[in-house]
Tab-separated table of C-alpha atoms and ligand atoms in Angstrom:
chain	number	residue	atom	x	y	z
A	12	UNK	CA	6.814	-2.551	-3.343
A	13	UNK	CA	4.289	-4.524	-5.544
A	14	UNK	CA	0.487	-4.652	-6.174
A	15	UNK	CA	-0.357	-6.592	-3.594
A	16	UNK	CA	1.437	-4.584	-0.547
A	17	UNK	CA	0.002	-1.827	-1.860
A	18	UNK	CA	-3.659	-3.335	-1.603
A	19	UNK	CA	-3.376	-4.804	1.292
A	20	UNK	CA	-2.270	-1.439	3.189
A	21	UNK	CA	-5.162	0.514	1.266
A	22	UNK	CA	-8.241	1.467	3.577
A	23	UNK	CA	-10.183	3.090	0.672
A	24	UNK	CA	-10.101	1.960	-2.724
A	25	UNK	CA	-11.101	3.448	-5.966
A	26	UNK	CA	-11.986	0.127	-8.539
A	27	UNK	CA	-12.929	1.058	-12.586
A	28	UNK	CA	-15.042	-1.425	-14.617
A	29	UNK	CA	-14.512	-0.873	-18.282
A	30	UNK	CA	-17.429	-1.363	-20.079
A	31	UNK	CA	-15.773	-4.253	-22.080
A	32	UNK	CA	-15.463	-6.100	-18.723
A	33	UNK	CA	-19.902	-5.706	-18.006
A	34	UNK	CA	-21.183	-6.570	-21.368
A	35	UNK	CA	-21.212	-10.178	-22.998
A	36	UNK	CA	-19.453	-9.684	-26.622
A	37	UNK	CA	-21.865	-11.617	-28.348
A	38	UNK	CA	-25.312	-11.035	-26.824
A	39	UNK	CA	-24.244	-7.669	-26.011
A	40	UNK	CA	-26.068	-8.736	-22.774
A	41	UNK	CA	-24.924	-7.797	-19.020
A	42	UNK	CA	-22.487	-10.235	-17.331
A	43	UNK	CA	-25.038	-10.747	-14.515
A	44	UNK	CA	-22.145	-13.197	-13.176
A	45	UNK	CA	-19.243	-11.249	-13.704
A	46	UNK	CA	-21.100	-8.229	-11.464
A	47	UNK	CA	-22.402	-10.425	-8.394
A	48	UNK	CA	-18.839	-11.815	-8.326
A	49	UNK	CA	-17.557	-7.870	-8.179
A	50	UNK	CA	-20.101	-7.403	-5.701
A	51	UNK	CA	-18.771	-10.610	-3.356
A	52	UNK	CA	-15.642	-8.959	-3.455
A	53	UNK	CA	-16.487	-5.847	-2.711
A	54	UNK	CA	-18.711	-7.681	-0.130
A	55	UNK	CA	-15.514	-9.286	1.759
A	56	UNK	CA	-13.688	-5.974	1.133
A	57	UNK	CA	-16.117	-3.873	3.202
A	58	UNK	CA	-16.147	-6.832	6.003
A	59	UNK	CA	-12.904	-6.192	6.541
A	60	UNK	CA	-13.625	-2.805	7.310
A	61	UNK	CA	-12.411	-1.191	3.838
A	62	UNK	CA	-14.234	1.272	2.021
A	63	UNK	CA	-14.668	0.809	-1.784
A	64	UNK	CA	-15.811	2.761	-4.977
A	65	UNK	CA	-16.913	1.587	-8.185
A	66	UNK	CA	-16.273	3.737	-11.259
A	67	UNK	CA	-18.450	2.028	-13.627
A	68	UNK	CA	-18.470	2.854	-17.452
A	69	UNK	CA	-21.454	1.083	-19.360
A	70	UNK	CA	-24.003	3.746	-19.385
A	71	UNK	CA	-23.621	4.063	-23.381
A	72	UNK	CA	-22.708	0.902	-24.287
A	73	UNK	CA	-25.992	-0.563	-22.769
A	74	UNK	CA	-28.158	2.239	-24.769
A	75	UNK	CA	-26.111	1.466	-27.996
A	76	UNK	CA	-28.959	-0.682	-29.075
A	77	UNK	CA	-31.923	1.465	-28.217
A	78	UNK	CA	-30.649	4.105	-30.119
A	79	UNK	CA	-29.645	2.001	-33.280
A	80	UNK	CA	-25.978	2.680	-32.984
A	81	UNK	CA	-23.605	-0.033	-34.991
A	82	UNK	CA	-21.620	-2.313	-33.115
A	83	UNK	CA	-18.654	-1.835	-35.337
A	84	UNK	CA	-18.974	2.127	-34.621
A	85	UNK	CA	-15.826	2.751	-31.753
A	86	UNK	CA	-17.129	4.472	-28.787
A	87	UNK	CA	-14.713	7.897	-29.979
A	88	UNK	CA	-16.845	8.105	-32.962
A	89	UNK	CA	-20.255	7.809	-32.027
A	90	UNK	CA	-21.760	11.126	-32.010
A	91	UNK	CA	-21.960	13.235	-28.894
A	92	UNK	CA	-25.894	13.490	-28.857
A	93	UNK	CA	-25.971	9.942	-29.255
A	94	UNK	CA	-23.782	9.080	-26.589
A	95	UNK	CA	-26.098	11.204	-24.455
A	96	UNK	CA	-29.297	9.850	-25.447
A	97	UNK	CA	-27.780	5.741	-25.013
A	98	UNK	CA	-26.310	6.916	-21.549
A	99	UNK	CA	-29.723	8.018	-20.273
A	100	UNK	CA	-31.060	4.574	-21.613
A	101	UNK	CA	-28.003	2.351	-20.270
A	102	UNK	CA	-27.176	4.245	-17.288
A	103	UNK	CA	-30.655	2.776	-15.248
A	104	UNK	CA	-29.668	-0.571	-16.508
A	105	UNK	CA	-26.335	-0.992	-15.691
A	106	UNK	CA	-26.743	0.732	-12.182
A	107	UNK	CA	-29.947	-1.389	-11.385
A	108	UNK	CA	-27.454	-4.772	-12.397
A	109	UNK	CA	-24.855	-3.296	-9.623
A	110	UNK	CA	-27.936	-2.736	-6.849
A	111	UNK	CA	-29.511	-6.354	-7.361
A	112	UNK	CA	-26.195	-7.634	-6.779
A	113	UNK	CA	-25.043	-5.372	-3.928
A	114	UNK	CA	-28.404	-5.954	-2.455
A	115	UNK	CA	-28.503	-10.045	-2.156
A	116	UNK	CA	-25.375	-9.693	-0.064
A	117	UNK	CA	-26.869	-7.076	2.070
A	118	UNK	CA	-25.021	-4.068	0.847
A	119	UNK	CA	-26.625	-1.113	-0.420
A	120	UNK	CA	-25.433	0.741	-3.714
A	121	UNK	CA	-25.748	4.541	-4.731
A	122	UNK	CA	-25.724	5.555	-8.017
A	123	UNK	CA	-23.484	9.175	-8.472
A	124	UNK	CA	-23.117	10.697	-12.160
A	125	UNK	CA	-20.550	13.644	-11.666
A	126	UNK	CA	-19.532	15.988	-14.509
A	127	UNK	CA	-16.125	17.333	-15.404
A	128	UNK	CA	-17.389	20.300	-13.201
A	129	UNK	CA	-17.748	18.501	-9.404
A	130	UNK	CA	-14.116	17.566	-10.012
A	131	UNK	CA	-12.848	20.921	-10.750
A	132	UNK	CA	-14.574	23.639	-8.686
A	133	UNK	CA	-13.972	24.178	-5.635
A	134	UNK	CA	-17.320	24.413	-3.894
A	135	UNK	CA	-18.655	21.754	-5.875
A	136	UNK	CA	-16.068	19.474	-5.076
A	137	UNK	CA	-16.138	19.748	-1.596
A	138	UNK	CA	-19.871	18.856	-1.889
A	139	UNK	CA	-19.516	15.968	-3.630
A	140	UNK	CA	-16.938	14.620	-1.854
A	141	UNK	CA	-18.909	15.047	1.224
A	142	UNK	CA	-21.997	13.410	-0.349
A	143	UNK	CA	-19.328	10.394	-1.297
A	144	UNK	CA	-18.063	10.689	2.312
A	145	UNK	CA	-21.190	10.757	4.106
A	146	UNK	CA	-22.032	7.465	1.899
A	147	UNK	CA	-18.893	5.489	2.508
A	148	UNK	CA	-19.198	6.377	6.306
A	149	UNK	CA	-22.899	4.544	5.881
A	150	UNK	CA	-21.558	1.239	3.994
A	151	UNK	CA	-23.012	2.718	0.999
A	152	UNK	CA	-20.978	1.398	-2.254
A	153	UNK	CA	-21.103	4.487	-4.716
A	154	UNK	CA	-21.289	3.654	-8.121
A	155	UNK	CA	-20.122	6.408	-10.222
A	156	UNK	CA	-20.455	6.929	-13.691
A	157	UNK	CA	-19.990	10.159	-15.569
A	158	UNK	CA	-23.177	11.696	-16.374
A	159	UNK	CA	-22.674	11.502	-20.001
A	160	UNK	CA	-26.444	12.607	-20.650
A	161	UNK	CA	-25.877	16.273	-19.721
A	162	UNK	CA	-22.621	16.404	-20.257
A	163	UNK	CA	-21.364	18.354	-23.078
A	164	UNK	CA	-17.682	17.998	-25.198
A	165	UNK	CA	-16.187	20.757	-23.655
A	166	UNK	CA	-17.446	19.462	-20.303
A	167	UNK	CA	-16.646	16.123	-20.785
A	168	UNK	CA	-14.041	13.542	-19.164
A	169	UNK	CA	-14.740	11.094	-21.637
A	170	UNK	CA	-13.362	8.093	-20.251
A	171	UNK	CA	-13.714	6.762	-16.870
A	172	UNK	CA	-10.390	5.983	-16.452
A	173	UNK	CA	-9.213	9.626	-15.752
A	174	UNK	CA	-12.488	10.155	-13.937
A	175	UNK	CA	-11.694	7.692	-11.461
A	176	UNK	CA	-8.678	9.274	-10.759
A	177	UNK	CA	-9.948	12.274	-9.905
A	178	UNK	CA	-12.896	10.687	-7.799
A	179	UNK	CA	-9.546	9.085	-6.071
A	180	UNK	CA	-8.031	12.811	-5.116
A	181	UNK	CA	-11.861	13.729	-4.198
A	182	UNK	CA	-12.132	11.271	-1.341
A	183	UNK	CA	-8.077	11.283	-0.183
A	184	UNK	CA	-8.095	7.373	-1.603
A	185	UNK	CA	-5.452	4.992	-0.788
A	186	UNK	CA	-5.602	3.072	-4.321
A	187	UNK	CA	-6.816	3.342	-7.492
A	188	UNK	CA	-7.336	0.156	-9.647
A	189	UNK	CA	-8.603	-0.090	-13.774
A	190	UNK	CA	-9.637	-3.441	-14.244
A	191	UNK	CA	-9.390	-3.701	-17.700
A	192	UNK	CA	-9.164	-6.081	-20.830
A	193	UNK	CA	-5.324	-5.464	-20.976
A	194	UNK	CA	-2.889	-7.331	-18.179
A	195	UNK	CA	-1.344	-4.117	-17.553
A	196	UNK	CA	1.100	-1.881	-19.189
A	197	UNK	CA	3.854	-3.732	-21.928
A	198	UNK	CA	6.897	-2.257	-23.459
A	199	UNK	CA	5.507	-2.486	-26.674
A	200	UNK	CA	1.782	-3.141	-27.965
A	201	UNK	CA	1.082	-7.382	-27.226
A	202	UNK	CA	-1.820	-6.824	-29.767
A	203	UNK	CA	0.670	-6.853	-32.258
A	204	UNK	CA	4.206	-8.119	-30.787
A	205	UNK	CA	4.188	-11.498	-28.990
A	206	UNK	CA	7.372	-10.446	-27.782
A	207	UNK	CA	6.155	-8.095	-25.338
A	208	UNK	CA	6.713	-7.853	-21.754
A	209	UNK	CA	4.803	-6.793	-18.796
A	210	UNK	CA	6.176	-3.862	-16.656
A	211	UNK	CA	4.934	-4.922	-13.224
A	212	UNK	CA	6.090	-1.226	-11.651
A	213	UNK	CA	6.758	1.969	-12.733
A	214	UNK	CA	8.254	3.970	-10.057
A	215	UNK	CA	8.265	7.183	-12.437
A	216	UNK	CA	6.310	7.707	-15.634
A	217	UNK	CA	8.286	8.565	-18.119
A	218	UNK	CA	7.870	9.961	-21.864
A	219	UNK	CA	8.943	6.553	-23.150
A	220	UNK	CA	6.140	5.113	-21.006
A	221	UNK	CA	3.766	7.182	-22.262
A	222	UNK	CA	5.076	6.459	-26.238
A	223	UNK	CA	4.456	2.421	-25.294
A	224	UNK	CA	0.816	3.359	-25.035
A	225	UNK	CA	-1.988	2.353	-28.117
A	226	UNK	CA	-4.832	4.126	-28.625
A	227	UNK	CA	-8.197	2.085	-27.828
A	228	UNK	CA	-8.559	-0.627	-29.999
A	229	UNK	CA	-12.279	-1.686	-32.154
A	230	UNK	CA	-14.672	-2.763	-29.575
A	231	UNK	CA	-16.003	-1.171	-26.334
A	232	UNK	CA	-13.127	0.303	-25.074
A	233	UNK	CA	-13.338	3.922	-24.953
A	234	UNK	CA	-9.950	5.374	-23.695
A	235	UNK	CA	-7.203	2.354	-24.569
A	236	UNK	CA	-3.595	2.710	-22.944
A	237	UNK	CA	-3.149	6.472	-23.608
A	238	UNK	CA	-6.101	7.509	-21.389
A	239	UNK	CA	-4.652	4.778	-18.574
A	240	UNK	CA	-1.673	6.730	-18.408
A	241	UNK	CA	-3.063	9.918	-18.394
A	242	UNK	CA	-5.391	8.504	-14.946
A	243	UNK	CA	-1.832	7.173	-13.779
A	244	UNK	CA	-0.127	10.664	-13.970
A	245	UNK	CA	-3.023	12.453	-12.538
A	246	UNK	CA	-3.293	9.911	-9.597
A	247	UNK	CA	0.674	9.324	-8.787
A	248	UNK	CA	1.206	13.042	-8.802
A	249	UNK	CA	-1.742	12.774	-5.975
A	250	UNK	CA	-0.133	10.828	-4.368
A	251	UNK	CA	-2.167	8.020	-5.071
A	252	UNK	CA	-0.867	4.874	-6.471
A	253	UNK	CA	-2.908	3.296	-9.277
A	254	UNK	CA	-2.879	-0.386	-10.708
A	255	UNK	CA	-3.764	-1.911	-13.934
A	256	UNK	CA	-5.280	-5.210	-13.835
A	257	UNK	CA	-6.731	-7.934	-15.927
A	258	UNK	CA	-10.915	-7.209	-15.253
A	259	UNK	CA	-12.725	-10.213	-17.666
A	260	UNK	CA	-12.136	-13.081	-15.318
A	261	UNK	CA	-14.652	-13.898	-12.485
A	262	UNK	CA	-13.485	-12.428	-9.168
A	263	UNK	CA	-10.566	-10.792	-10.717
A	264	UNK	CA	-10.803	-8.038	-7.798
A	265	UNK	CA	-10.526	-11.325	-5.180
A	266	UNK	CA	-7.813	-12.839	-7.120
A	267	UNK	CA	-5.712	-9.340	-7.204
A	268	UNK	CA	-5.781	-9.339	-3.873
A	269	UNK	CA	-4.639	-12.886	-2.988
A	270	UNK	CA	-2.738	-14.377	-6.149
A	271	UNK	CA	0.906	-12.846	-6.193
A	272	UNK	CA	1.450	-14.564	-9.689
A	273	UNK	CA	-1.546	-12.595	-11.168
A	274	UNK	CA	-0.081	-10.084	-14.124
A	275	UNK	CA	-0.543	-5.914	-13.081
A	276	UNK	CA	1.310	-2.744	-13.864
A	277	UNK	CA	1.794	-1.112	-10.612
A	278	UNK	CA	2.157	2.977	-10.886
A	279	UNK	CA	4.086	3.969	-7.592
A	280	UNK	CA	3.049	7.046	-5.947
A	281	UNK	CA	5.318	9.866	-6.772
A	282	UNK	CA	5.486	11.941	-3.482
A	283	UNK	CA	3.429	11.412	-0.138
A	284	UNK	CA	0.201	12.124	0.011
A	285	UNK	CA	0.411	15.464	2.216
A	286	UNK	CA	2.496	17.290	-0.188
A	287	UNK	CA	0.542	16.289	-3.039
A	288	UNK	CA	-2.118	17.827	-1.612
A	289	UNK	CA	-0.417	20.948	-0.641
A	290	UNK	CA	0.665	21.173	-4.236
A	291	UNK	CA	-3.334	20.625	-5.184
A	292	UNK	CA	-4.689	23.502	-2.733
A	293	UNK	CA	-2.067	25.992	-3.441
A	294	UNK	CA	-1.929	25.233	-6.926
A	295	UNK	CA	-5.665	25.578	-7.139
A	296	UNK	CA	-6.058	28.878	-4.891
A	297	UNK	CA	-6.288	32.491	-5.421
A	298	UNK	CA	-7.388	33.712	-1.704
A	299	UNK	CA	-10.779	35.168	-0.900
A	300	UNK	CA	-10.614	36.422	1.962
A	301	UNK	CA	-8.570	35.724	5.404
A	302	UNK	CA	-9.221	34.629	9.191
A	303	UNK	CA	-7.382	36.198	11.674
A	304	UNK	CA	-6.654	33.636	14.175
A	305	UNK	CA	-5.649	33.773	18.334
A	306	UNK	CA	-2.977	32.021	19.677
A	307	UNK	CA	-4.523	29.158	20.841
A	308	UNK	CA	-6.133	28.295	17.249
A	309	UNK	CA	-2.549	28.975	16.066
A	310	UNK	CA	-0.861	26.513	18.644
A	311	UNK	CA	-3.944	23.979	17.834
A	312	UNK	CA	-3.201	24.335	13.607
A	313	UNK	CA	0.440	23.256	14.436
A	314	UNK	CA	-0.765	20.071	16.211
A	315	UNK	CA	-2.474	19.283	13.057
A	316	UNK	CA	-5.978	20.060	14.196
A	317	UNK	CA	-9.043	22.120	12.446
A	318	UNK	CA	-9.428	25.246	12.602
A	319	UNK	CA	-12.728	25.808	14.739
A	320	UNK	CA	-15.078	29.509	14.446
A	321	UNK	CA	-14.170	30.079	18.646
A	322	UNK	CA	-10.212	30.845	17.844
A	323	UNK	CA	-11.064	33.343	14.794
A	324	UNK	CA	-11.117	36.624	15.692
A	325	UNK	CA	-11.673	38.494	12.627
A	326	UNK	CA	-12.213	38.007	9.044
A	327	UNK	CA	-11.821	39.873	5.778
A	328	UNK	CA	-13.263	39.438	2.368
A	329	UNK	CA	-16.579	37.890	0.782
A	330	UNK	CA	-16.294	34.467	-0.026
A	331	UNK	CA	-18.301	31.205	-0.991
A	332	UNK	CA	-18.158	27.644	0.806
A	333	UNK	CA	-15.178	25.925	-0.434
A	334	UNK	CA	-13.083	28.952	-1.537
A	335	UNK	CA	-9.842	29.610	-0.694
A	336	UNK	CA	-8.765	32.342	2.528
A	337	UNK	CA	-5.701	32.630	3.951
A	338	UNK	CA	-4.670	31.950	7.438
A	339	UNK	CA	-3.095	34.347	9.739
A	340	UNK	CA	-2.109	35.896	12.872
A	341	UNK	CA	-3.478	38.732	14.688
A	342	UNK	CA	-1.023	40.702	13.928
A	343	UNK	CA	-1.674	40.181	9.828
A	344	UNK	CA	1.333	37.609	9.627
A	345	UNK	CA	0.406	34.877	7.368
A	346	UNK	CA	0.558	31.562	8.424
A	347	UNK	CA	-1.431	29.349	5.881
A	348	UNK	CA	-4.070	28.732	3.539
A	349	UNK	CA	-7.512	26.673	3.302
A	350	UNK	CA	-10.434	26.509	1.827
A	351	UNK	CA	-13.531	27.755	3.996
A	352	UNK	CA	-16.464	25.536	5.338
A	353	UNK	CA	-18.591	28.217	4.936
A	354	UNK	CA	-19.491	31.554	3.064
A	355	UNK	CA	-18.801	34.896	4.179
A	356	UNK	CA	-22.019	35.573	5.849
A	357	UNK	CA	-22.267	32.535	7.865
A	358	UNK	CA	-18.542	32.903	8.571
A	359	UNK	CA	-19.011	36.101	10.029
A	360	UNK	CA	-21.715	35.289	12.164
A	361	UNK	CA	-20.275	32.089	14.111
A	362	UNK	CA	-16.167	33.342	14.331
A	363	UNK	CA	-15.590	33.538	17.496
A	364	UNK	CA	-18.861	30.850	18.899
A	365	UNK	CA	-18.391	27.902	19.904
A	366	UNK	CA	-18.881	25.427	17.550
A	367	UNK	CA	-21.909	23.525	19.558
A	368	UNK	CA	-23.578	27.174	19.100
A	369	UNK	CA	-23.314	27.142	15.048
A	370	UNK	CA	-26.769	25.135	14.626
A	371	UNK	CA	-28.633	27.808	16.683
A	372	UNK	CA	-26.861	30.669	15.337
A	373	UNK	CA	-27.381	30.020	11.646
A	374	UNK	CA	-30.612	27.678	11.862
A	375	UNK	CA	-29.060	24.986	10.255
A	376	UNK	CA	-26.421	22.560	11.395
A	377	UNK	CA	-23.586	23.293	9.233
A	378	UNK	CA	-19.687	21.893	9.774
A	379	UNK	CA	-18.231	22.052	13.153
A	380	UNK	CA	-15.220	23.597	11.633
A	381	UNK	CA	-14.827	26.610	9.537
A	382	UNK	CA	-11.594	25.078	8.004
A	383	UNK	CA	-10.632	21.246	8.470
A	384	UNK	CA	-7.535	20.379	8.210
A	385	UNK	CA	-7.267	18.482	5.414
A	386	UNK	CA	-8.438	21.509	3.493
A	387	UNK	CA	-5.666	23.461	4.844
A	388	UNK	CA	-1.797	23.952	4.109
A	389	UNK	CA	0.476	25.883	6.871
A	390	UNK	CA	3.574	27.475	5.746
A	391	UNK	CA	2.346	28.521	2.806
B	420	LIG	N1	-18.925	7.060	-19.339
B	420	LIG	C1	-18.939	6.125	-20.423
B	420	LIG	C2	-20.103	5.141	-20.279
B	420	LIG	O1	-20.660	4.968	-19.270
B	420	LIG	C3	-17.716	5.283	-20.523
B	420	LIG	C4	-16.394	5.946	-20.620
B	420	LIG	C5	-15.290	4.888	-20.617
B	420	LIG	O2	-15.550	3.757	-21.036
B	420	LIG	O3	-14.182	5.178	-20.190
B	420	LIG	O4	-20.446	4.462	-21.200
């Protein structure tokens, strides 16, 4: 297993652009180049049918200037009202670079600023991943930053790296790559030993990894090794494999892709991806309520299908879209666990319908499932 079988296999791919990689060290300009290159790749990507993702930092770094904020000061200690203030003066900027360049090769980009919380609750994780869905499924290249205006320290990611790893578990990814201004991981810091090697793979990340890892060094970078590792973890316990790459060159996406001598740090996935996801529902769930199911929705959940409104025959508890209700049989046996399409009320009305009936029942058109299966977990 190397980088490049496990890019070439990936369908969906999660990219982050450090903000070192966007802006020109010594005009502190935009790499107008750099981006349209990014955006050819991403261009011959989606031709092949692939679906891609940009996690773009930048938002601060490109307000740095309006708001009079030293270019020695390290990202970490620029203060948290003025990080907010030169994202909501960057952000616009750097997004409008990405849509120019998107746009002159006929691809359309959407800008997406998610918080700590989209990531972490339930209901509003399910929405945003369907807004990222819905976007993908329309050739739309999101371009996600975190929205560092409103959010708040407690709230706060703080570096894009572990946010695109959780955007990756949001949309069920296949890949996860930080293009960066470091080759990949080494066994001890290259900044300062010319001895150092590359570790093309790590099948299992261990606490010696994780000691080989230097803080963010003086310039843009926000989250430096430590916070690459952190993304790794999160991802590869997904089930998601993630790769560090060399970002500054032009076309550095292309040339991962096609040149096998290029240097990376591959981070294997730990487990497959259906029992990492088990492990994220269950270990996320406290039930709300249950659906009592008949035995044809039962024999149809085994198959691996979605559980639809017509096989539930009853339901217990008062719930929101996107909480958690347990699965069972008639008889009260319990056969699962997934997190609900829709609220209570709506639930109740439309168990039992078919779903072409939901729209006229509840006046809007909602899902066409009240759990789909890859929000559920049998045998739980
Ligand atoms: N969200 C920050 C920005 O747009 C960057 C965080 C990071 O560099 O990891 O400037």
């Amino acid at each position: 297993m190397n980088t490049r079988t496990v890019l070439n296999k990936a369908q969906k791919l999660v990219i982050k652009v450090g903000s070192a990689l966007l802006m020109n060290s010594d005009s502190h300009d935009i790499k107008k180049g750099w981006i349209e290159a990014l955006a050819q790749d991403i261009a011959a990507l989606s031709a092949q049918g692939r679906e891609v993702i940009i996690v773009s930092s930048g938002g601060v770094a490109f307000g740095r200037k309006a708001l009079g904020i030293s270019w020695d000061t390290r990202p970490i200690d620029i203060r948290l009202e003025q990080k907010q203030a030169a994202s909501a003066v960057g952000q616009p900027r750097i997004f409008a670079a990405y849509e120019q360049a998107l746009e002159a090769l006929g691809l359309t980009g959407a800008q997406v600023l998610l918080t700590m919380l989209e990531t972490e609750n339930r209901r509003m994780h399910l929405n945003a991943r369907e807004t990222l869905q819905t976007l993908l499924d329309h050739n739309v290249v999101p371009i996600i930053n975190e929205n560092d205006t409103i959010s708040t320290e407690e709230l706060r990611f703080g570096d894009n790296d572990r946010l695109a790893a959780r955007v990756a578990q949001m949309v069920d990814a296949d890949c996860v790559v930080l293009l960066s201004t470091a080759d990949g991981l080494f066994d001890k810091d290259p900044n300062r030993h010319p001895d150092a090697r590359l570790i093309p793979l790590v099948e299992q990340i261990t606490e010696e990894h994780l000691s080989m890892a230097g803080e963010a060094l003086p310039g843009l970078s926000t989250g430096g090794m430590k916070s690459k590792l952190q993304a790794a973890l999160a991802s590869t316990r997904a089930g998601i494999p993630l790769i560090i790459a060399h970002g500054e060159e032009i076309h550095a996406l292309r040339t991962l892709f096609e040149d096998e001598n290029k240097p990376s740090t591959l981070f294997a996935a730990s487990e497959n991806r259906i029992s990492a996801r088990k492990r994220w529902i269950e270990g996320h769930v406290n039930a709300k309520g249950s659906f009592f199911v008949d035995e044809g929705a039962m024999e149809a959940l085994k198959k691996g299908k979605s559980l639809l409104p017509v096989g539930v025959k009853r339901m217990e508890g008062t719930f929101k879209r996107g909480d958690p209700i347990r699965i069972k049989t008639l008889q009260g046996y319990d056969i699962g666990i997934g997190l609900s399409a829709y609220a209570s009320g709506d639930a109740a009305k439309i168990i039992g319908k078919h779903s072409a009936d939901i729209a006229d029942i509840l006046g809007f058109t909602g899902r066409a499932v009240l759990v789909h299966r890859d929000d559920m977990v049998l045998g739980s």
